[in-house]
Every structure is written in structure tokens, then in C-alpha cells.
CSV table of C-alpha atoms and ligand atoms in Angstrom, one decimal:
chain,number,residue,atom,x,y,z
R,1,MET,CA,-5.5,-44.8,43.1
R,2,THR,CA,-7.4,-47.8,42.1
R,3,PHE,CA,-6.6,-49.1,38.4
R,4,ILE,CA,-8.7,-52.3,38.2
R,5,ARG,CA,-11.9,-52.7,39.6
R,6,CYS,CA,-14.0,-56.1,39.6
R,7,ARG,CA,-17.7,-56.0,41.3
R,8,GLU,CA,-19.4,-59.5,41.3
R,9,LEU,CA,-17.1,-60.6,38.3
R,10,THR,CA,-18.6,-64.0,37.1
R,11,LYS,CA,-17.7,-66.2,34.1
R,12,THR,CA,-19.9,-69.0,33.2
R,13,TYR,CA,-19.1,-71.2,30.2
R,14,ARG,CA,-21.7,-73.9,29.1
R,15,LYS,CA,-20.8,-77.4,27.6
R,16,GLY,CA,-23.7,-78.8,26.5
R,17,ASP,CA,-26.1,-78.9,29.2
R,18,VAL,CA,-23.6,-78.2,31.9
R,19,LEU,CA,-23.0,-74.7,33.3
R,20,ILE,CA,-19.3,-74.3,34.4
R,21,THR,CA,-18.6,-71.3,36.7
R,22,PRO,CA,-14.8,-70.9,36.6
R,23,LEU,CA,-15.3,-67.2,38.1
R,24,GLU,CA,-18.1,-66.4,40.6
R,25,ARG,CA,-19.2,-62.9,42.0
R,26,LEU,CA,-15.4,-61.9,42.7
R,27,ASP,CA,-14.6,-58.4,44.2
R,28,LEU,CA,-10.9,-57.0,43.7
R,29,ASP,CA,-9.2,-53.7,43.3
R,30,VAL,CA,-5.7,-53.2,42.2
R,31,ALA,CA,-4.0,-50.1,42.8
R,32,ARG,CA,-2.0,-48.3,39.4
R,33,GLY,CA,1.6,-49.4,40.4
R,34,GLU,CA,0.7,-52.5,42.3
R,35,PHE,CA,2.3,-56.3,41.2
R,36,LEU,CA,-0.4,-58.6,42.3
R,37,ALA,CA,0.3,-62.4,42.4
R,38,LEU,CA,-2.6,-64.8,42.4
R,39,MET,CA,-2.0,-68.5,43.8
R,40,GLY,CA,-4.5,-71.4,43.7
R,41,PRO,CA,-5.0,-74.8,42.8
R,42,SER,CA,-5.3,-76.0,39.1
R,43,GLY,CA,-8.8,-75.2,38.3
R,44,SER,CA,-9.7,-72.1,40.6
R,45,GLY,CA,-9.9,-70.0,37.7
R,46,LYS,CA,-6.9,-68.0,38.0
R,47,THR,CA,-6.2,-67.8,34.2
R,48,THR,CA,-10.0,-67.3,33.5
R,49,LEU,CA,-9.4,-64.0,35.7
R,50,LEU,CA,-6.3,-63.0,34.0
R,51,ASN,CA,-8.1,-63.5,30.5
R,52,LEU,CA,-11.1,-61.2,31.8
R,53,ILE,CA,-8.7,-58.8,33.0
R,54,ALA,CA,-6.5,-58.4,29.9
R,55,GLY,CA,-9.7,-58.4,27.8
R,56,ILE,CA,-9.1,-61.7,26.0
R,57,ASP,CA,-12.4,-63.0,27.0
R,58,ARG,CA,-15.4,-61.0,28.5
R,59,PRO,CA,-17.3,-61.8,31.6
R,60,THR,CA,-20.6,-63.4,32.0
R,61,ASP,CA,-22.1,-61.1,34.7
R,62,GLY,CA,-21.0,-58.2,37.1
R,63,SER,CA,-18.5,-55.2,36.2
R,64,LEU,CA,-14.8,-54.6,35.2
R,65,HIS,CA,-13.3,-51.5,34.9
R,66,ILE,CA,-9.6,-50.9,34.1
R,67,GLY,CA,-8.0,-47.5,34.0
R,68,GLY,CA,-11.6,-46.3,34.3
R,69,VAL,CA,-13.1,-47.8,31.4
R,70,ASP,CA,-15.6,-50.4,31.6
R,71,ILE,CA,-14.1,-53.1,29.4
R,72,ALA,CA,-17.1,-55.3,29.7
R,73,ALA,CA,-19.1,-52.8,28.1
R,74,LEU,CA,-16.8,-52.7,24.9
R,75,SER,CA,-17.8,-54.4,21.5
R,76,ARG,CA,-15.7,-56.9,20.5
R,77,GLY,CA,-13.7,-54.5,18.1
R,78,ARG,CA,-13.5,-51.8,20.5
R,79,LEU,CA,-12.0,-54.3,23.2
R,80,ALA,CA,-9.3,-55.4,20.7
R,81,ASP,CA,-8.2,-51.8,20.1
R,82,TRP,CA,-8.5,-51.2,24.1
R,83,ARG,CA,-6.4,-54.5,24.4
R,84,ALA,CA,-3.4,-53.8,22.0
R,85,ALA,CA,-3.2,-50.4,23.5
R,86,ASN,CA,-3.2,-51.3,27.1
R,87,VAL,CA,-2.3,-54.8,27.7
R,88,GLY,CA,1.0,-56.9,27.8
R,89,TYR,CA,0.3,-60.8,27.9
R,90,VAL,CA,3.3,-62.8,29.6
R,91,PHE,CA,2.9,-66.8,29.2
R,92,GLN,CA,4.2,-69.9,30.8
R,93,LEU,CA,5.6,-71.0,27.4
R,94,TYR,CA,6.6,-67.8,26.1
R,95,HIS,CA,4.8,-68.1,22.8
R,96,LEU,CA,7.3,-66.7,20.7
R,97,VAL,CA,6.8,-67.1,16.9
R,98,PRO,CA,9.8,-69.6,15.8
R,99,VAL,CA,10.5,-68.1,12.4
R,100,LEU,CA,11.0,-64.9,13.7
R,101,THR,CA,13.8,-63.6,15.6
R,102,ALA,CA,14.0,-62.0,18.9
R,103,TYR,CA,13.8,-58.4,17.2
R,104,GLU,CA,11.1,-59.5,14.9
R,105,ASN,CA,9.0,-60.8,17.9
R,106,VAL,CA,9.1,-58.0,19.9
R,107,GLU,CA,8.5,-55.6,16.8
R,108,LEU,CA,5.2,-57.5,16.2
R,109,PRO,CA,2.8,-56.0,18.3
R,110,LEU,CA,3.7,-52.5,17.0
R,111,LEU,CA,2.7,-53.1,13.4
R,112,LEU,CA,-0.8,-53.1,14.8
R,113,HIS,CA,0.0,-49.6,15.6
R,114,ALA,CA,0.6,-46.8,12.7
R,115,MET,CA,4.4,-45.9,13.4
R,116,PRO,CA,7.2,-44.6,11.7
R,117,ARG,CA,10.1,-47.3,11.3
R,118,ARG,CA,12.5,-45.3,12.9
R,119,GLU,CA,10.3,-45.2,16.0
R,120,ARG,CA,9.5,-48.8,15.8
R,121,HIS,CA,13.1,-49.5,16.0
R,122,ARG,CA,13.9,-47.3,19.0
R,123,ARG,CA,11.1,-48.9,20.8
R,124,VAL,CA,12.5,-52.8,20.1
R,125,ALA,CA,15.7,-51.7,20.8
R,126,ALA,CA,14.7,-50.2,24.2
R,127,ALA,CA,12.7,-52.7,25.3
R,128,LEU,CA,15.1,-55.7,24.7
R,129,ASP,CA,17.7,-53.6,26.5
R,130,LEU,CA,14.9,-53.1,29.4
R,131,ALA,CA,14.7,-57.2,29.4
R,132,GLY,CA,18.4,-57.6,29.3
R,133,ILE,CA,18.6,-59.1,25.7
R,134,PRO,CA,21.1,-56.4,24.4
R,135,ASP,CA,22.8,-58.9,22.2
R,136,ARG,CA,20.5,-61.3,21.1
R,137,HIS,CA,18.6,-59.6,18.4
R,138,ASP,CA,19.5,-61.7,15.5
R,139,HIS,CA,18.8,-65.1,17.4
R,140,TYR,CA,15.5,-67.2,16.6
R,141,PRO,CA,13.7,-68.6,19.5
R,142,ARG,CA,15.3,-71.8,19.4
R,143,GLN,CA,18.6,-70.3,19.5
R,144,LEU,CA,17.5,-68.8,23.2
R,145,SER,CA,17.7,-70.2,26.3
R,146,GLY,CA,14.2,-70.7,28.2
R,147,GLY,CA,15.1,-67.5,30.4
R,148,GLN,CA,16.4,-65.5,27.2
R,149,GLU,CA,12.9,-66.6,25.6
R,150,GLN,CA,10.8,-65.1,28.3
R,151,ARG,CA,12.8,-62.0,28.6
R,152,VAL,CA,12.3,-61.5,24.8
R,153,ALA,CA,8.4,-62.1,25.7
R,154,ILE,CA,8.7,-59.4,28.2
R,155,ALA,CA,9.9,-57.1,25.9
R,156,ARG,CA,7.0,-58.0,23.4
R,157,ALA,CA,4.6,-57.2,26.2
R,158,LEU,CA,6.6,-53.9,27.1
R,159,VAL,CA,7.0,-52.5,23.5
R,160,THR,CA,3.9,-50.8,23.3
R,161,ASP,CA,4.2,-49.4,26.6
R,162,PRO,CA,1.1,-50.7,28.2
R,163,ALA,CA,-0.2,-49.7,31.7
R,164,LEU,CA,-1.0,-53.2,32.5
R,165,ILE,CA,1.0,-56.1,32.2
R,166,VAL,CA,-0.5,-59.6,33.0
R,167,ALA,CA,1.5,-62.9,33.4
R,168,ASP,CA,0.2,-66.5,33.6
R,169,GLU,CA,2.9,-68.9,35.7
R,170,PRO,CA,5.9,-66.7,34.0
R,171,THR,CA,8.4,-68.6,35.7
R,172,GLY,CA,6.7,-72.1,35.6
R,173,ASP,CA,9.3,-73.7,33.3
R,174,LEU,CA,12.2,-72.2,34.3
R,175,ASP,CA,14.9,-73.1,36.6
R,176,ARG,CA,15.6,-71.0,40.1
R,177,ASP,CA,17.9,-68.6,39.0
R,178,SER,CA,16.3,-68.2,35.7
R,179,ALA,CA,13.0,-67.3,38.0
R,180,ALA,CA,14.5,-65.2,40.0
R,181,LEU,CA,16.1,-62.9,37.0
R,182,ILE,CA,12.5,-62.7,35.5
R,183,LEU,CA,10.9,-62.1,38.6
R,184,GLY,CA,13.2,-59.1,39.2
R,185,LEU,CA,12.6,-57.8,35.8
R,186,LEU,CA,8.8,-57.8,36.2
R,187,THR,CA,9.2,-56.0,39.8
R,188,ARG,CA,11.1,-53.2,38.2
R,189,LEU,CA,8.4,-53.0,35.4
R,190,SER,CA,6.0,-51.8,38.4
R,191,SER,CA,8.4,-50.1,41.1
R,192,GLU,CA,10.4,-48.2,38.4
R,193,LEU,CA,8.1,-48.0,35.4
R,194,GLY,CA,4.7,-47.8,37.2
R,195,LYS,CA,3.2,-50.6,35.2
R,196,THR,CA,0.1,-52.5,37.4
R,197,LEU,CA,1.2,-56.1,37.1
R,198,VAL,CA,-1.0,-59.7,37.6
R,199,MET,CA,0.9,-62.6,38.1
R,200,VAL,CA,-0.6,-66.0,38.4
R,201,THR,CA,2.2,-68.1,40.2
R,202,HIS,CA,2.1,-72.0,41.5
R,203,ASP,CA,5.6,-71.0,42.9
R,204,PRO,CA,5.3,-69.5,46.9
R,205,GLY,CA,8.4,-68.3,47.0
R,206,SER,CA,7.7,-66.2,43.9
R,207,THR,CA,5.3,-64.1,46.0
R,208,ARG,CA,7.6,-62.1,48.2
R,209,PHE,CA,8.3,-60.2,44.7
R,210,ALA,CA,4.7,-59.2,44.8
R,211,SER,CA,3.1,-56.1,46.7
R,212,ARG,CA,0.4,-58.4,47.4
R,213,THR,CA,-0.7,-62.4,47.4
R,214,LEU,CA,-4.3,-63.4,46.9
R,215,HIS,CA,-5.7,-66.9,46.9
R,216,LEU,CA,-8.5,-67.9,44.5
R,217,GLU,CA,-10.3,-71.1,45.3
R,218,LYS,CA,-13.3,-72.6,43.5
R,219,GLY,CA,-13.5,-69.2,41.2
R,220,ARG,CA,-13.8,-67.2,44.5
R,221,LEU,CA,-11.1,-65.3,46.4
R,222,VAL,CA,-10.2,-66.9,50.0
R,223,GLU,CA,-9.1,-63.3,51.2
R,224,SER,CA,-11.3,-60.1,50.3
R,225,GLY,CA,-10.0,-58.5,47.2
R,226,ILE,CA,-10.8,-54.9,48.5
R,227,ALA,CA,-8.8,-53.0,50.6
R,228,GLU,CA,-10.4,-52.1,54.1
R,229,THR,CA,-8.9,-48.7,53.7
R,230,PRO,CA,-8.9,-47.1,50.3
R,231,ARG,CA,-5.5,-47.4,48.8
R,232,SER,CA,-4.4,-44.1,47.7
N,1,ATP,N1,-13.2,-72.0,27.5
N,1,ATP,C1,-13.8,-72.6,28.3
N,1,ATP,N2,-14.8,-73.6,28.2
N,1,ATP,C2,-15.2,-74.2,29.2
N,1,ATP,N3,-14.6,-74.3,30.5
N,1,ATP,C3,-13.8,-73.7,30.7
N,1,ATP,C4,-13.1,-73.0,29.7
N,1,ATP,N4,-11.9,-72.0,30.3
N,1,ATP,C5,-11.9,-72.8,31.3
N,1,ATP,N5,-13.0,-73.7,32.0
N,1,ATP,C6,-13.1,-74.4,33.0
N,1,ATP,O1,-13.0,-73.4,34.1
N,1,ATP,C7,-12.3,-73.8,35.2
N,1,ATP,C8,-11.1,-72.8,35.6
N,1,ATP,O2,-10.0,-72.6,34.5
N,1,ATP,P1,-8.7,-72.0,34.5
N,1,ATP,O3,-7.8,-72.0,33.4
N,1,ATP,O4,-9.4,-70.5,34.7
N,1,ATP,O5,-8.1,-72.6,36.0
N,1,ATP,P2,-6.6,-72.3,36.7
N,1,ATP,O6,-6.8,-71.8,38.1
N,1,ATP,O7,-6.1,-71.4,35.6
N,1,ATP,O8,-5.7,-73.7,36.6
N,1,ATP,P3,-4.6,-73.7,36.3
N,1,ATP,O9,-3.5,-73.8,37.5
N,1,ATP,O10,-4.3,-75.4,36.1
N,1,ATP,O11,-3.8,-73.1,35.0
N,1,ATP,C9,-11.8,-75.2,34.5
N,1,ATP,O12,-12.7,-76.1,35.3
N,1,ATP,C10,-11.8,-75.3,33.6
N,1,ATP,O13,-11.8,-76.4,32.9
N,2,MG,MG1,-4.1,-71.7,34.3
């Protein structure tokens, strides 16, 4: 079943008199539970596409449906609500809050949802467990290795149980072994939990973890983003 459906998706920025079009009429289908890797040179529009899919930015033109919701048509407020309920974002440089512990960082997205404290605790502990950080709850980010910080960041992305996880070069700052552990974890999120994953990467070696790899070039996909036969 198609989960993400982009048609003629276009993003244009205006800088003074100059128009920049990082994404141009892009067609893409991503099935539910798929782990899609996106590659492409710097400036080819990868982060732009990820931000549109995550509802962080809005398209200039074209359509974007996720889980049957036309997210391009949502108001800013509704888009923020949709994002909080449906999307987890993982960044290259983790973006943990330095003055909060691992536990508190993961708890943060849940504070946007009305939820009893006990339930919050259960979810934070489960997410940290799943991410492989069962025994570092009280550590601050500076007391963690890069690989551990990224695990905490993945726990934070997971804790609201979103259907969609987007990751922008999640292993870009890690050594090979830590990267393999993170990629293994992301793979499990799609294969065991049925999450749909879209990951930007510069490392061809990491695409073997993905179920499909597409290449962006100057705002367009090099190969078709739509399956010839409908995905089930
Ligand atoms: N807010 C913005 N305003 C104006 N131009 C922007 C904005 N965001 C991105 N761009 C431009 O859009 C193009 C694509 O940027 P994007 O960040 O999507 O590239 P990328 O493929 O993620 O590159 P990298 O691999 O370096 O992260 C670039 O030319 C960039 O300068
Ligand atoms: Mg980028």
C-alpha cells in the first residue's frame, strides 16, 4: 500500500530577484513499511525533499499525500499537529538538548501530548530500550559517545510511535561500526515495527540496509520514483 505519494512536487525559494528551485516536479511513491534511501550530490534537494515529506516545509506546487492525508492542504497549525503525531526526525548531528538527560530528551516530544506521567515513563523507557540505551538514562549528551547520542535521538524520534521516520545523513558523523549499529536499528524499525523510513545518505555502503535506493540530481530523480507495477 502506498504511504507517501508525491506528484509533480515542486519547491521554489525566492532570494531577492533570483528563484531557486531545489525540487522540480518530482513523482515518488513510497510503500508503507518501506526503507527508502536517497542519495545525490550536495545541493541536489535531498534535505528539501525530506523536509517536505516531514511537514517541516511546504511545497510550492504539486501534491503530497501521506497516509491518505493531503498534507500540502493543511493549515500551518494542523500541519504542526499532524507532524507531532506522525513523524520522527533524525538528524546528522543528533540535535539533543545539551542541558537535558538522555531520558529527558526522549520525553520531550511526549510533553506535546496529553498523557499520564506513568504512561510517559513507560514509553520513554521502552524507546530507550529498543534503541539499545537501557543504562544511560541519566547521562547528559556530552557524557555519551556519538553512536549513543544518535541512539537517544532515534529513541526520541520513536517515542510518539510515528508511522514515518525521516533521517538526514544519520550516520554521517559516525565511524563505520557505530554507523552499522545505527543502520541495523533503523532497518529493524521498518522490518519489525512496520515504520516507513526515508533516509538521506552519502555513503553507498549504507544503502544495502535499505529496501530501495533513489538518486536525486538537480531536484529531479535520476530513475523513476514510481513503481512500474503497483506495490501492494
Ligand atoms: N531556505 C532556503 N532558501 C533558499 N534556498 C534554499 C533554502 N533551503 C535550501 N535551499 C537551496 O536549495 C538547494 C538544495 O538544498 P538541499 O539542502 O535540499 O540540498 P542537499 O541535497 O540536502 O545537500 P547536502 O548534501 O549538502 O545536504 C540548494 O541550492 C540550497 O541552497
Ligand atoms: Mg542536506
